[in-house]
Coordinates of C-alpha atoms in Angstrom, one line a residue:
Chain P
X18 CA 26.0 11.0 -20.3
X19 CA 28.1 12.8 -16.4
X20 CA 26.7 11.8 -13.1
X21 CA 24.5 15.1 -13.6
X22 CA 20.9 14.1 -14.0
X23 CA 19.9 13.9 -17.3
X24 CA 15.6 15.0 -17.6
X25 CA 15.1 13.4 -20.8
X26 CA 12.2 10.9 -22.1
X27 CA 13.6 10.8 -25.3
X28 CA 16.1 8.3 -27.1
X29 CA 19.9 10.8 -27.4
X30 CA 20.4 11.4 -31.0
X31 CA 22.8 14.4 -30.9
X32 CA 26.6 12.6 -31.6
X33 CA 25.8 13.4 -35.1
X34 CA 26.3 17.0 -36.4
X35 CA 24.0 18.6 -38.6
X36 CA 25.8 18.3 -42.0
X37 CA 27.6 22.3 -42.9
X38 CA 27.6 23.4 -39.7
X39 CA 30.4 21.3 -37.8
X40 CA 28.4 21.5 -34.1
X41 CA 26.1 19.7 -32.6
X42 CA 24.5 22.4 -30.5
X43 CA 24.5 25.3 -28.3
X44 CA 24.6 24.7 -24.7
X45 CA 23.3 27.4 -22.3
X46 CA 24.2 28.4 -18.5
X47 CA 21.7 28.8 -15.3
X48 CA 22.7 30.1 -11.8
X49 CA 19.6 28.9 -10.3
X50 CA 17.2 26.8 -10.8
X51 CA 14.0 28.8 -10.9
X52 CA 16.2 30.1 -13.8
X53 CA 16.0 26.8 -15.8
X54 CA 12.6 26.0 -14.9
X55 CA 11.6 29.4 -16.4
X56 CA 14.1 28.7 -19.1
X57 CA 13.2 25.5 -20.0
X58 CA 9.0 26.4 -20.5
X59 CA 10.4 29.0 -23.2
X60 CA 12.2 26.5 -24.5
X61 CA 9.4 24.1 -24.4
X62 CA 7.0 26.7 -26.0
X63 CA 9.3 27.7 -28.8
X64 CA 8.3 24.7 -30.2
X65 CA 11.9 23.2 -29.6
X66 CA 11.5 19.1 -29.7
X67 CA 15.8 18.1 -30.5
X68 CA 17.0 20.2 -26.8
X69 CA 17.9 18.8 -22.9
X70 CA 18.6 19.7 -19.7
X71 CA 21.3 18.9 -17.1
X72 CA 21.7 19.6 -13.4
X73 CA 22.8 18.1 -10.4
X74 CA 20.6 16.4 -9.2
X75 CA 16.4 15.5 -9.6
X76 CA 14.5 18.7 -10.1
X77 CA 10.7 18.5 -9.3
X78 CA 8.8 20.0 -11.8
X79 CA 11.7 20.0 -14.4
X80 CA 9.8 17.1 -16.9
X81 CA 6.8 19.1 -16.8
X82 CA 8.4 22.5 -17.8
X83 CA 10.0 20.5 -20.5
X84 CA 6.9 19.1 -22.1
X85 CA 8.0 15.7 -21.6
X86 CA 5.7 13.0 -22.4
X87 CA 5.5 10.2 -19.4
X88 CA 7.9 7.4 -20.2
X89 CA 6.7 4.6 -22.2
X90 CA 9.0 2.5 -19.5
X91 CA 5.9 0.8 -17.9
X92 CA 4.5 -0.7 -20.8
X93 CA 8.3 -2.7 -21.9
X94 CA 8.1 -3.9 -18.5
X95 CA 4.0 -5.3 -18.5
X96 CA 5.1 -6.7 -22.3
X97 CA 8.3 -8.6 -20.0
X98 CA 5.6 -9.3 -17.1
X99 CA 3.4 -10.8 -19.3
X100 CA 6.2 -12.6 -21.6
X101 CA 7.9 -13.9 -18.5
X102 CA 4.6 -15.6 -17.2
X103 CA 3.6 -17.1 -19.8
X104 CA 6.9 -18.7 -21.0
X105 CA 7.3 -20.0 -17.4
X106 CA 3.1 -21.8 -17.4
X107 CA 4.7 -23.2 -21.9
X108 CA 7.5 -24.2 -20.9
X109 CA 6.2 -26.4 -18.1
X110 CA 3.4 -27.9 -19.8
X111 CA 5.6 -29.3 -22.8
X112 CA 8.1 -30.5 -20.0
X113 CA 6.0 -31.8 -17.3
X114 CA 2.9 -33.0 -19.5
X115 CA 4.7 -33.7 -22.7
X116 CA 7.6 -33.7 -23.7
X117 CA 8.9 -36.2 -20.3
X118 CA 5.4 -37.1 -18.6
X119 CA 6.1 -37.8 -15.0
X120 CA 3.4 -38.0 -12.2
X121 CA 5.4 -36.3 -9.5
X122 CA 3.3 -36.4 -5.7
X123 CA 0.2 -37.9 -7.1
X124 CA -0.5 -34.1 -8.9
X125 CA -1.6 -33.9 -12.8
X126 CA 1.2 -34.3 -15.6
X127 CA -0.3 -30.1 -15.8
X128 CA -0.7 -28.5 -12.7
X129 CA -0.9 -24.9 -12.6
X130 CA -0.6 -24.4 -8.4
X131 CA 3.0 -26.4 -8.7
X132 CA 3.4 -24.0 -11.6
X133 CA 2.9 -20.9 -10.1
X134 CA 6.2 -20.4 -8.1
X135 CA 8.1 -20.3 -11.8
X136 CA 5.6 -18.6 -13.5
X137 CA 6.1 -16.2 -10.6
X138 CA 9.6 -15.8 -10.6
X139 CA 9.8 -15.8 -14.2
X140 CA 7.3 -13.0 -14.6
X141 CA 9.1 -10.7 -11.5
X142 CA 12.7 -11.4 -13.9
X143 CA 11.7 -10.4 -16.9
X144 CA 10.5 -7.6 -16.1
X145 CA 12.6 -6.3 -14.4
X146 CA 14.9 -7.3 -17.0
X147 CA 12.5 -5.6 -19.3
X148 CA 13.2 -2.4 -16.8
X149 CA 16.9 -2.3 -17.0
X150 CA 17.3 -2.8 -20.7
X151 CA 13.9 -0.7 -22.1
X152 CA 15.6 2.1 -19.7
X153 CA 19.0 1.7 -21.3
X154 CA 18.0 1.5 -24.8
X155 CA 15.2 4.9 -24.4
X156 CA 18.0 6.9 -22.8
X157 CA 20.4 6.0 -25.8
X158 CA 22.4 4.2 -23.1
X159 CA 25.4 2.9 -22.7
X160 CA 27.1 5.9 -24.3
X161 CA 31.1 6.3 -24.7
X162 CA 30.8 9.7 -26.2
X163 CA 29.0 13.1 -26.0
X164 CA 29.9 16.3 -27.8
X165 CA 29.1 18.1 -24.9
X166 CA 31.9 16.1 -22.9
X167 CA 34.1 18.0 -24.6
X168 CA 32.4 22.1 -23.3
X169 CA 34.4 22.8 -20.2
X170 CA 31.6 24.9 -18.7
X171 CA 30.0 21.4 -18.7
X172 CA 31.3 20.2 -16.3
X173 CA 29.8 22.2 -13.2
X174 CA 26.7 20.1 -14.7
X175 CA 27.4 17.8 -11.9
X176 CA 28.6 20.6 -9.0
X177 CA 26.5 24.1 -8.8
X178 CA 25.3 24.7 -12.7
X179 CA 22.2 23.7 -14.4
X180 CA 22.5 23.7 -18.1
X181 CA 20.0 23.8 -21.3
X182 CA 21.5 22.3 -24.6
X183 CA 19.4 22.4 -28.0
X184 CA 21.1 21.0 -31.0
X185 CA 21.6 21.6 -34.3
X186 CA 19.3 19.4 -35.5
X187 CA 16.5 20.0 -34.1
X188 CA 14.1 21.7 -36.9
X189 CA 14.0 25.2 -35.7
X190 CA 17.5 25.6 -34.3
X191 CA 19.4 28.3 -36.5
X192 CA 22.7 28.8 -34.7
X193 CA 22.7 33.0 -34.3
X194 CA 18.8 33.2 -33.6
X195 CA 18.5 30.3 -31.1
X196 CA 21.5 31.9 -29.8
X197 CA 20.4 35.2 -28.7
X198 CA 16.8 33.4 -27.7
X199 CA 19.3 31.7 -24.6
X200 CA 21.1 34.6 -23.8
X201 CA 17.3 36.9 -23.7
X202 CA 15.6 33.5 -21.4
X203 CA 18.4 35.1 -18.6
X204 CA 21.6 32.6 -19.7
X205 CA 24.6 33.5 -18.1
X206 CA 26.7 31.8 -20.7
X207 CA 25.9 30.9 -24.3
X208 CA 28.4 28.7 -26.0
X209 CA 28.6 26.9 -28.9
X210 CA 29.6 23.2 -28.6
X211 CA 31.2 21.2 -31.8
X212 CA 30.4 18.0 -32.7
Chain B
X14 CA 9.1 22.3 -5.8
X15 CA 5.7 23.4 -5.0
X16 CA 4.7 24.0 -1.5
X17 CA 1.4 23.1 -1.3
X18 CA -0.1 26.1 0.9
X19 CA -2.5 25.2 3.8
X20 CA -3.0 29.4 5.5
X21 CA -6.1 28.8 5.0
X22 CA -7.1 24.8 4.9
X23 CA -9.6 24.2 7.7
X24 CA -7.3 22.4 9.8
X25 CA -10.0 20.7 12.8
X26 CA -12.8 18.8 12.3
X27 CA -14.9 21.5 14.8
X28 CA -18.1 21.3 15.9
X29 CA -19.5 18.8 12.6
X30 CA -17.2 15.6 14.4
X31 CA -19.7 15.9 17.6
X32 CA -22.9 15.4 15.9
X33 CA -21.2 12.4 13.9
X34 CA -19.2 11.0 16.8
X35 CA -23.5 10.6 18.4
X36 CA -25.3 9.6 15.4
X37 CA -23.1 6.8 14.6
X38 CA -22.1 6.4 18.4
X39 CA -26.7 6.2 18.4
X40 CA -26.6 4.0 15.3
X41 CA -23.9 1.3 16.8
X42 CA -25.4 0.6 20.2
X43 CA -29.3 -0.2 18.8
X44 CA -28.1 -2.0 16.2
X45 CA -25.6 -4.0 18.5
X46 CA -28.4 -4.2 20.8
X47 CA -30.8 -5.7 18.4
X48 CA -28.9 -8.3 17.5
X49 CA -28.3 -9.4 20.5
X50 CA -31.5 -9.9 21.4
X51 CA -31.8 -11.3 18.3
X52 CA -29.4 -13.8 19.6
X53 CA -31.1 -13.9 22.3
X54 CA -34.6 -15.4 21.0
X55 CA -32.8 -17.6 18.8
X56 CA -33.1 -21.6 19.3
X57 CA -29.5 -22.2 18.8
X58 CA -28.0 -20.9 22.1
X59 CA -25.8 -17.5 20.3
X60 CA -23.6 -19.3 18.0
X61 CA -25.1 -17.2 14.8
X62 CA -24.7 -13.9 16.6
X63 CA -21.5 -14.7 18.1
X64 CA -20.1 -15.7 14.8
X65 CA -21.7 -12.6 13.0
X66 CA -20.2 -10.7 15.8
X67 CA -17.0 -11.7 15.7
X68 CA -16.5 -11.4 11.3
X69 CA -17.9 -7.2 12.0
X70 CA -15.7 -7.4 15.4
X71 CA -12.3 -9.2 12.7
X72 CA -13.4 -7.4 9.7
X73 CA -13.0 -4.2 11.4
X74 CA -10.4 -4.5 14.7
X75 CA -7.9 -5.5 11.6
X76 CA -8.6 -1.9 9.9
X77 CA -6.9 -0.7 13.5
X78 CA -4.3 -3.1 13.4
X79 CA -3.4 -1.7 10.0
X80 CA -3.3 1.9 10.8
X81 CA -0.8 1.1 14.2
X82 CA 1.6 -0.6 11.2
X83 CA 1.4 2.3 9.3
X84 CA 1.9 4.6 11.9
X85 CA 4.4 2.6 12.9
X86 CA 5.8 2.2 9.4
X87 CA 6.1 6.5 8.8
X88 CA 8.2 6.9 12.2
X89 CA 11.0 3.7 11.4
X90 CA 11.3 4.6 8.2
X91 CA 11.2 8.2 9.3
X92 CA 9.2 9.5 5.7
X93 CA 8.2 12.9 4.6
X94 CA 5.9 11.8 2.4
X95 CA 3.2 10.2 4.5
X96 CA 3.4 12.2 7.2
X97 CA 0.1 14.9 5.9
X98 CA -2.1 11.2 6.4
X99 CA -0.8 10.5 9.4
X100 CA -3.5 12.1 11.7
X101 CA -6.1 10.1 10.0
X102 CA -4.1 7.4 10.7
X103 CA -3.2 7.0 14.4
X104 CA -7.1 8.1 14.7
X105 CA -7.8 5.0 13.3
X106 CA -4.8 3.2 15.3
X107 CA -7.2 4.6 18.5
X108 CA -10.1 2.6 18.7
X109 CA -8.3 -0.3 20.6
X110 CA -9.6 0.8 24.4
X111 CA -13.1 0.5 22.0
X112 CA -12.5 -2.2 20.5
X113 CA -11.2 -4.0 24.4
X114 CA -15.4 -3.2 25.6
X115 CA -16.6 -4.7 22.0
X116 CA -14.9 -7.6 22.7
X117 CA -17.7 -8.6 25.1
X118 CA -19.5 -10.3 24.3
X119 CA -16.8 -12.2 22.6
X120 CA -15.2 -13.5 25.3
X121 CA -18.7 -13.9 27.2
X122 CA -19.6 -16.2 23.5
X123 CA -16.7 -18.2 24.2
X124 CA -17.8 -22.2 24.2
X125 CA -19.8 -20.5 20.9
X126 CA -16.9 -19.9 18.8
X127 CA -13.7 -22.3 20.4
X128 CA -14.4 -25.7 20.2
X129 CA -11.2 -26.0 22.8
X130 CA -13.3 -24.5 25.2
X131 CA -15.9 -27.0 25.8
X132 CA -16.6 -30.5 26.8
X133 CA -16.0 -32.2 23.7
X134 CA -12.7 -31.4 23.5
X135 CA -11.3 -33.5 26.6
X136 CA -11.3 -37.0 25.2
X137 CA -9.0 -35.1 22.0
X138 CA -5.5 -36.1 22.2
X139 CA -3.8 -33.2 19.7
X140 CA -6.7 -30.8 22.2
X141 CA -5.0 -32.3 25.6
X142 CA -1.3 -31.5 23.9
X143 CA -2.3 -27.8 23.4
X144 CA -4.0 -27.5 26.2
X145 CA -1.3 -25.7 28.4
X146 CA -1.7 -22.4 25.0
X147 CA -5.9 -23.6 24.4
X148 CA -7.5 -22.8 28.0
X149 CA -9.4 -20.0 28.4
X150 CA -7.8 -18.8 32.0
X151 CA -4.3 -17.9 29.1
X152 CA -7.1 -17.0 27.0
X153 CA -7.7 -14.1 28.6
X154 CA -4.9 -12.7 29.6
X155 CA -3.1 -12.9 26.6
X156 CA -6.1 -10.9 25.3
X157 CA -6.4 -8.2 27.9
X158 CA -2.4 -7.9 27.0
X159 CA -3.1 -7.2 23.2
X160 CA -6.2 -4.7 24.3
X161 CA -3.4 -3.2 26.7
X162 CA -0.7 -2.6 24.6
X163 CA -2.2 -1.6 20.6
X164 CA -3.7 1.3 23.4
X165 CA -0.8 2.0 24.5
X166 CA 0.9 1.9 21.2
X167 CA -1.9 4.0 18.9
X168 CA -2.0 5.9 22.7
X169 CA 1.5 6.8 22.7
X170 CA 2.3 8.0 18.8
X171 CA -0.9 10.2 19.1
X172 CA -0.1 12.4 21.9
X173 CA 3.3 12.7 21.6
X174 CA 2.8 13.6 18.1
X175 CA 0.4 15.6 19.3
X176 CA 2.3 17.4 21.9
X177 CA 4.9 18.2 19.2
X178 CA 1.5 20.6 17.2
X179 CA 2.0 22.6 20.8
X180 CA 6.5 22.2 20.8
X181 CA 7.3 22.4 17.7
X182 CA 10.3 20.1 19.4
X183 CA 12.0 18.0 16.8
X184 CA 13.7 15.8 19.9
X185 CA 10.1 14.4 19.6
X186 CA 10.2 13.4 16.5
X187 CA 13.5 11.3 16.9
X188 CA 12.1 10.0 19.9
X189 CA 9.1 7.9 18.6
X190 CA 11.6 7.6 16.4
X191 CA 13.2 4.6 18.1
X192 CA 10.0 3.6 19.7
X193 CA 8.8 2.6 16.4
X194 CA 11.7 0.1 16.2
X195 CA 10.9 -2.3 18.8
X196 CA 7.0 -1.2 18.0
X197 CA 7.2 -3.3 14.9
X198 CA 8.3 -6.4 16.7
X199 CA 5.9 -6.7 19.2
X200 CA 3.2 -5.1 16.6
X201 CA 4.2 -8.5 14.5
X202 CA 4.8 -10.8 17.9
X203 CA 0.6 -9.3 19.3
X204 CA -0.5 -9.3 15.5
X205 CA 0.0 -12.9 15.4
X206 CA -0.9 -14.7 18.3
X207 CA -3.6 -12.6 18.0
X208 CA -4.4 -14.0 14.1
X209 CA -4.2 -17.7 16.3
X210 CA -6.4 -16.9 19.5
X211 CA -9.2 -14.9 17.2
X212 CA -9.9 -16.5 13.6
X213 CA -7.2 -20.3 13.9
X214 CA -8.2 -21.7 16.9
X215 CA -11.4 -22.2 15.4
X216 CA -10.3 -25.2 13.9
X217 CA -8.0 -26.1 17.0
X218 CA -6.7 -29.1 15.5
X219 CA -5.2 -27.1 12.5
X220 CA -2.6 -24.6 12.2
X221 CA -0.3 -22.5 10.2
X222 CA 2.7 -20.6 10.7
X223 CA 2.1 -18.2 8.5
X224 CA -1.9 -17.7 9.3
X225 CA 0.0 -14.6 11.7
X226 CA 1.0 -12.8 7.7
X227 CA -2.2 -13.6 6.1
X228 CA -3.8 -11.5 8.6
X229 CA -1.4 -9.1 8.8
X230 CA -1.2 -8.4 4.6
X231 CA -5.2 -8.3 4.7
X232 CA -5.2 -5.9 7.6
X233 CA -3.1 -3.3 6.2
X234 CA -4.9 -4.0 2.0
X235 CA -7.9 -3.0 4.5
X236 CA -6.4 0.0 6.3
X237 CA -4.4 1.2 3.2
X238 CA -8.2 1.3 1.1
X239 CA -9.8 2.6 4.1
X240 CA -7.3 6.0 4.3
X241 CA -7.8 7.3 1.1
X242 CA -11.7 7.3 1.3
X243 CA -11.2 8.6 5.0
X244 CA -8.6 11.5 3.7
X245 CA -11.0 12.0 0.8
X246 CA -14.1 12.5 3.6
X247 CA -12.2 15.0 5.3
X248 CA -11.8 16.9 2.1
X249 CA -15.0 16.8 1.2
X250 CA -15.9 17.7 4.6
X251 CA -13.8 21.4 3.3
X252 CA -11.2 20.1 6.1
X253 CA -7.2 19.7 4.5
X254 CA -8.4 20.5 0.9
X255 CA -5.0 21.4 -0.1
X256 CA -2.4 19.3 2.6
X257 CA -2.9 15.6 0.9
X258 CA -3.3 16.8 -3.0
X259 CA -2.9 13.7 -5.6
X260 CA 1.2 13.4 -5.5
X261 CA -0.6 11.3 -1.5
X262 CA -3.0 9.3 -3.1
X263 CA -1.3 8.1 -5.8
X264 CA 1.2 7.0 -3.1
X265 CA -1.4 5.5 -0.8
X266 CA -2.1 4.1 -4.0
X267 CA 1.0 2.5 -4.8
X268 CA 0.7 0.9 -0.6
X269 CA -3.1 -0.9 -1.0
X270 CA -1.5 -2.1 -4.9
X271 CA 1.6 -3.7 -3.1
X272 CA 0.0 -4.7 -0.3
X273 CA -2.4 -6.2 -2.3
X274 CA 0.6 -8.5 -3.9
X275 CA 2.1 -9.5 -0.9
X276 CA -1.9 -10.6 0.6
X277 CA -1.8 -13.0 -2.6
X278 CA 1.4 -14.3 -2.2
X279 CA 1.3 -14.8 1.5
X280 CA -2.7 -16.3 0.7
X281 CA -1.0 -18.4 -2.5
X282 CA 2.4 -19.4 -0.2
X283 CA 0.3 -21.1 2.5
X284 CA -2.2 -22.9 -0.3
X285 CA 0.8 -24.2 -2.3
X286 CA 2.6 -26.2 0.8
X287 CA -0.4 -27.8 2.0
X288 CA -1.8 -28.8 -1.6
X289 CA 1.3 -29.6 -2.8
X290 CA 2.1 -32.3 0.5
X291 CA -1.6 -33.1 0.9
X292 CA -1.6 -34.9 4.2
X293 CA -5.2 -34.3 6.4
X294 CA -4.4 -33.0 9.2
X295 CA -3.5 -29.6 6.9
X296 CA -5.9 -30.2 4.3
X297 CA -8.7 -29.9 6.6
X298 CA -8.6 -26.4 6.5
X299 CA -9.0 -25.8 3.1
X300 CA -11.6 -28.9 2.1
X301 CA -14.2 -27.0 3.9
X302 CA -13.3 -24.1 1.9
X303 CA -12.8 -25.6 -1.5
X304 CA -15.9 -28.1 -0.5
X305 CA -20.1 -27.1 -1.8
X306 CA -20.7 -22.9 -2.2
X307 CA -17.5 -22.3 -0.3
X308 CA -15.6 -23.5 -3.7
X309 CA -17.4 -20.4 -5.4
X310 CA -16.5 -17.8 -2.1
X311 CA -12.8 -18.7 -2.9
X312 CA -13.0 -17.9 -6.7
X313 CA -14.3 -14.6 -6.0
X314 CA -12.0 -14.2 -3.3
X315 CA -9.4 -15.0 -5.7
X316 CA -10.4 -12.8 -8.4
X317 CA -11.8 -10.0 -6.4
X318 CA -8.7 -9.7 -4.2
X319 CA -6.1 -10.4 -6.0
X320 CA -6.7 -10.5 -9.9
X321 CA -9.0 -7.3 -10.3
X322 CA -7.8 -5.2 -8.0
X323 CA -3.8 -6.0 -9.2
X324 CA -5.6 -4.7 -13.2
X325 CA -7.2 -2.1 -11.4
X326 CA -4.9 -0.4 -9.8
X327 CA -1.3 -1.1 -11.7
X328 CA -2.2 2.0 -13.8
X329 CA -1.2 5.4 -12.5
X330 CA -4.1 7.2 -14.2
X331 CA -6.8 5.4 -12.1
X332 CA -4.4 5.9 -8.4
X333 CA -4.2 9.7 -9.3
X334 CA -7.7 10.1 -9.9
X335 CA -9.8 10.8 -7.0
X336 CA -12.8 8.8 -8.2
X337 CA -11.0 6.5 -9.4
X338 CA -9.4 5.8 -6.0
X339 CA -11.7 5.5 -4.4
X340 CA -13.7 3.6 -6.6
X341 CA -10.9 0.9 -6.3
X342 CA -10.4 1.3 -2.2
X343 CA -13.7 0.5 -1.4
X344 CA -13.4 -2.1 -3.6
X345 CA -10.5 -3.9 -2.0
X346 CA -12.1 -2.7 1.5
X347 CA -15.2 -4.9 0.6
X348 CA -12.5 -7.3 -0.5
X349 CA -11.5 -7.6 2.7
X350 CA -14.5 -7.6 4.4
X351 CA -15.2 -11.0 2.2
X352 CA -11.5 -12.4 2.9
X353 CA -12.3 -12.2 6.9
X354 CA -15.7 -13.4 6.0
X355 CA -13.8 -16.5 4.2
X356 CA -12.2 -16.7 7.5
X357 CA -14.4 -17.0 10.0
X358 CA -17.4 -18.4 8.5
X359 CA -16.8 -21.8 7.0
X360 CA -15.9 -23.4 10.9
X361 CA -19.7 -22.5 11.6
X362 CA -21.4 -22.9 8.5
X363 CA -19.5 -25.3 6.4
X364 CA -22.0 -26.6 4.0
X365 CA -24.2 -22.7 3.4
X366 CA -22.5 -19.3 3.2
X367 CA -24.2 -18.9 6.0
X368 CA -24.9 -14.4 5.4
X369 CA -28.1 -14.0 7.5
X370 CA -29.1 -10.7 8.9
X371 CA -27.4 -10.8 12.0
X372 CA -24.2 -10.3 10.1
X373 CA -25.7 -6.5 8.6
X374 CA -26.8 -5.8 11.9
X375 CA -23.4 -6.9 13.7
X376 CA -21.4 -5.1 11.0
X377 CA -23.4 -2.1 11.0
X378 CA -23.2 -1.7 14.8
X379 CA -19.3 -2.8 15.0
X380 CA -19.3 -0.4 12.1
X381 CA -20.6 2.7 14.1
X382 CA -18.7 2.7 16.1
X383 CA -16.0 2.0 15.6
X384 CA -16.8 5.7 13.3
X385 CA -17.8 7.5 15.8
X386 CA -14.2 6.6 18.2
X387 CA -12.5 7.8 14.5
X388 CA -14.2 10.9 14.2
X389 CA -14.3 11.9 18.3
X390 CA -10.3 11.2 17.6
X391 CA -9.9 13.3 14.8
X392 CA -11.5 16.3 16.4
X393 CA -9.5 15.8 20.2
X394 CA -6.0 17.0 17.1
X395 CA -5.0 19.6 14.3
X396 CA -6.2 17.0 11.1
X397 CA -2.6 17.4 9.9
X398 CA 1.0 17.6 12.4
X399 CA 1.6 21.1 12.5
X400 CA 4.6 21.4 14.0
X401 CA 6.2 18.4 13.3
X402 CA 9.8 18.8 11.4
X403 CA 9.2 16.6 8.3
X404 CA 5.8 18.8 7.0
X405 CA 7.2 20.5 4.5
X406 CA 8.6 18.2 2.8
X407 CA 5.1 16.1 2.9
X408 CA 3.8 19.8 1.3
X409 CA 5.8 19.8 -1.9
X410 CA 5.7 15.9 -2.1
X411 CA 5.9 14.7 -5.5
X412 CA 6.3 11.8 -7.2
X413 CA 9.1 11.5 -9.9

């Protein structure tokens, strides 16, 4: 994506054009945040699933208006943290108590307090890596190309316009009817984006 | 962006406050009087009273210290989200004058609490080396300084904010922001030395440079658990019902979670260094807490003050539902009490937990007087800073 704020919890699988149509989808421009919010609620209620909103800045409440489910990223972070902690403890146990037994400072070979700093650091490290990589994967990043970037109007998504894009591979998508639907929501311009 | 509509909110505590203040004030005085009489009648020369009173005094005082830190933090960071919960924090921080008075029973019992005050300290080489700091006159001077500084700081931020309620002058916000930064430094120094004086010097041979941070971290944990409970009580009484939303509770839950982890980090840092180097002058303090009934108590503290609240508060849902947050916050507050008990008691009661009716009386007494003072403070101004320039930001605050 561009610097435009991308409100999406789902992977972006839009790059492949629908066979036979040759288009990526429809892009509808809105002038104001309230218009965008109202339109997003209607698109959500109409049952579209492969669609997205694009705004120059974060808009509170847009996720609800779009009907986005809470992100599953926290579970990835939790799994990363638990993995890091477990690996950290197991590594020290194996190294210091099994593979190369060495008495340090008169402590037992396997001594939890001495192992906690390494466990803690690896928990934080793996949780952070989980958050970073999980965020990239769930957002479909890095994406070096996106069909929406071919649209000149879309440039203003980084400045002063708000957009809704509905992708052609959405089961409810119909080039004619969807375009009419978007216009009926008060869009100032609805354009076809080629895939 | 939905701004909470507070036009129908009741922003004043009103007549209800006077009733609560008188009732809790009376309960508090009766309980403390009963504890004092019990102490005078007991054959131990008042030691059981002094230690139980110290536990209660420090527990409630740390909540006020946490509140003062929170108010300073709000100003120093220019925080918008927390404007609607700042008045309750200011009210809790406003109890320092009360605690200055409540410290009289402690100051009359210094000899029961602090071995360095007594005759047995005379032949002690370690204590002779510390005598320039650990002596009664200097202790009293520091004590007056702590309570004077905290009272002044809390009063300044409460009064300036109250002045803004009538004038609406945004320059006052900038003034408070500027003063909060040096205020933080003063707070850190006074809270650290206070922890050394009031608790660490109970075992005057032992010292830990991180001790002040430890007590501070527990204080903020306790306060962060108390604030949502107080706000929920106000809402249950039909006050500020729309101003404080679950978005604010979510954030207070996050702060509690963060400081629970911070507490564990500091507690472990102190423990690990002493456990690892294993030299008697450092381990004595932990040995007392890891032998006899205190070892089980320490384990409960580890599980109850860190492991359980960690898993309770990590979930978004728990923090956003008032009922579950109240449960978690009450638990954390109870654990902070156990933490203070764990810091205070083993020095006078190494072979038993030493819990008695005296503790109940002192906790009820100091606690009830604190509720009276907080309620009185809350009734003096509107329950939210009605003309704070960041109020709108707080009212429309949402976690993304």
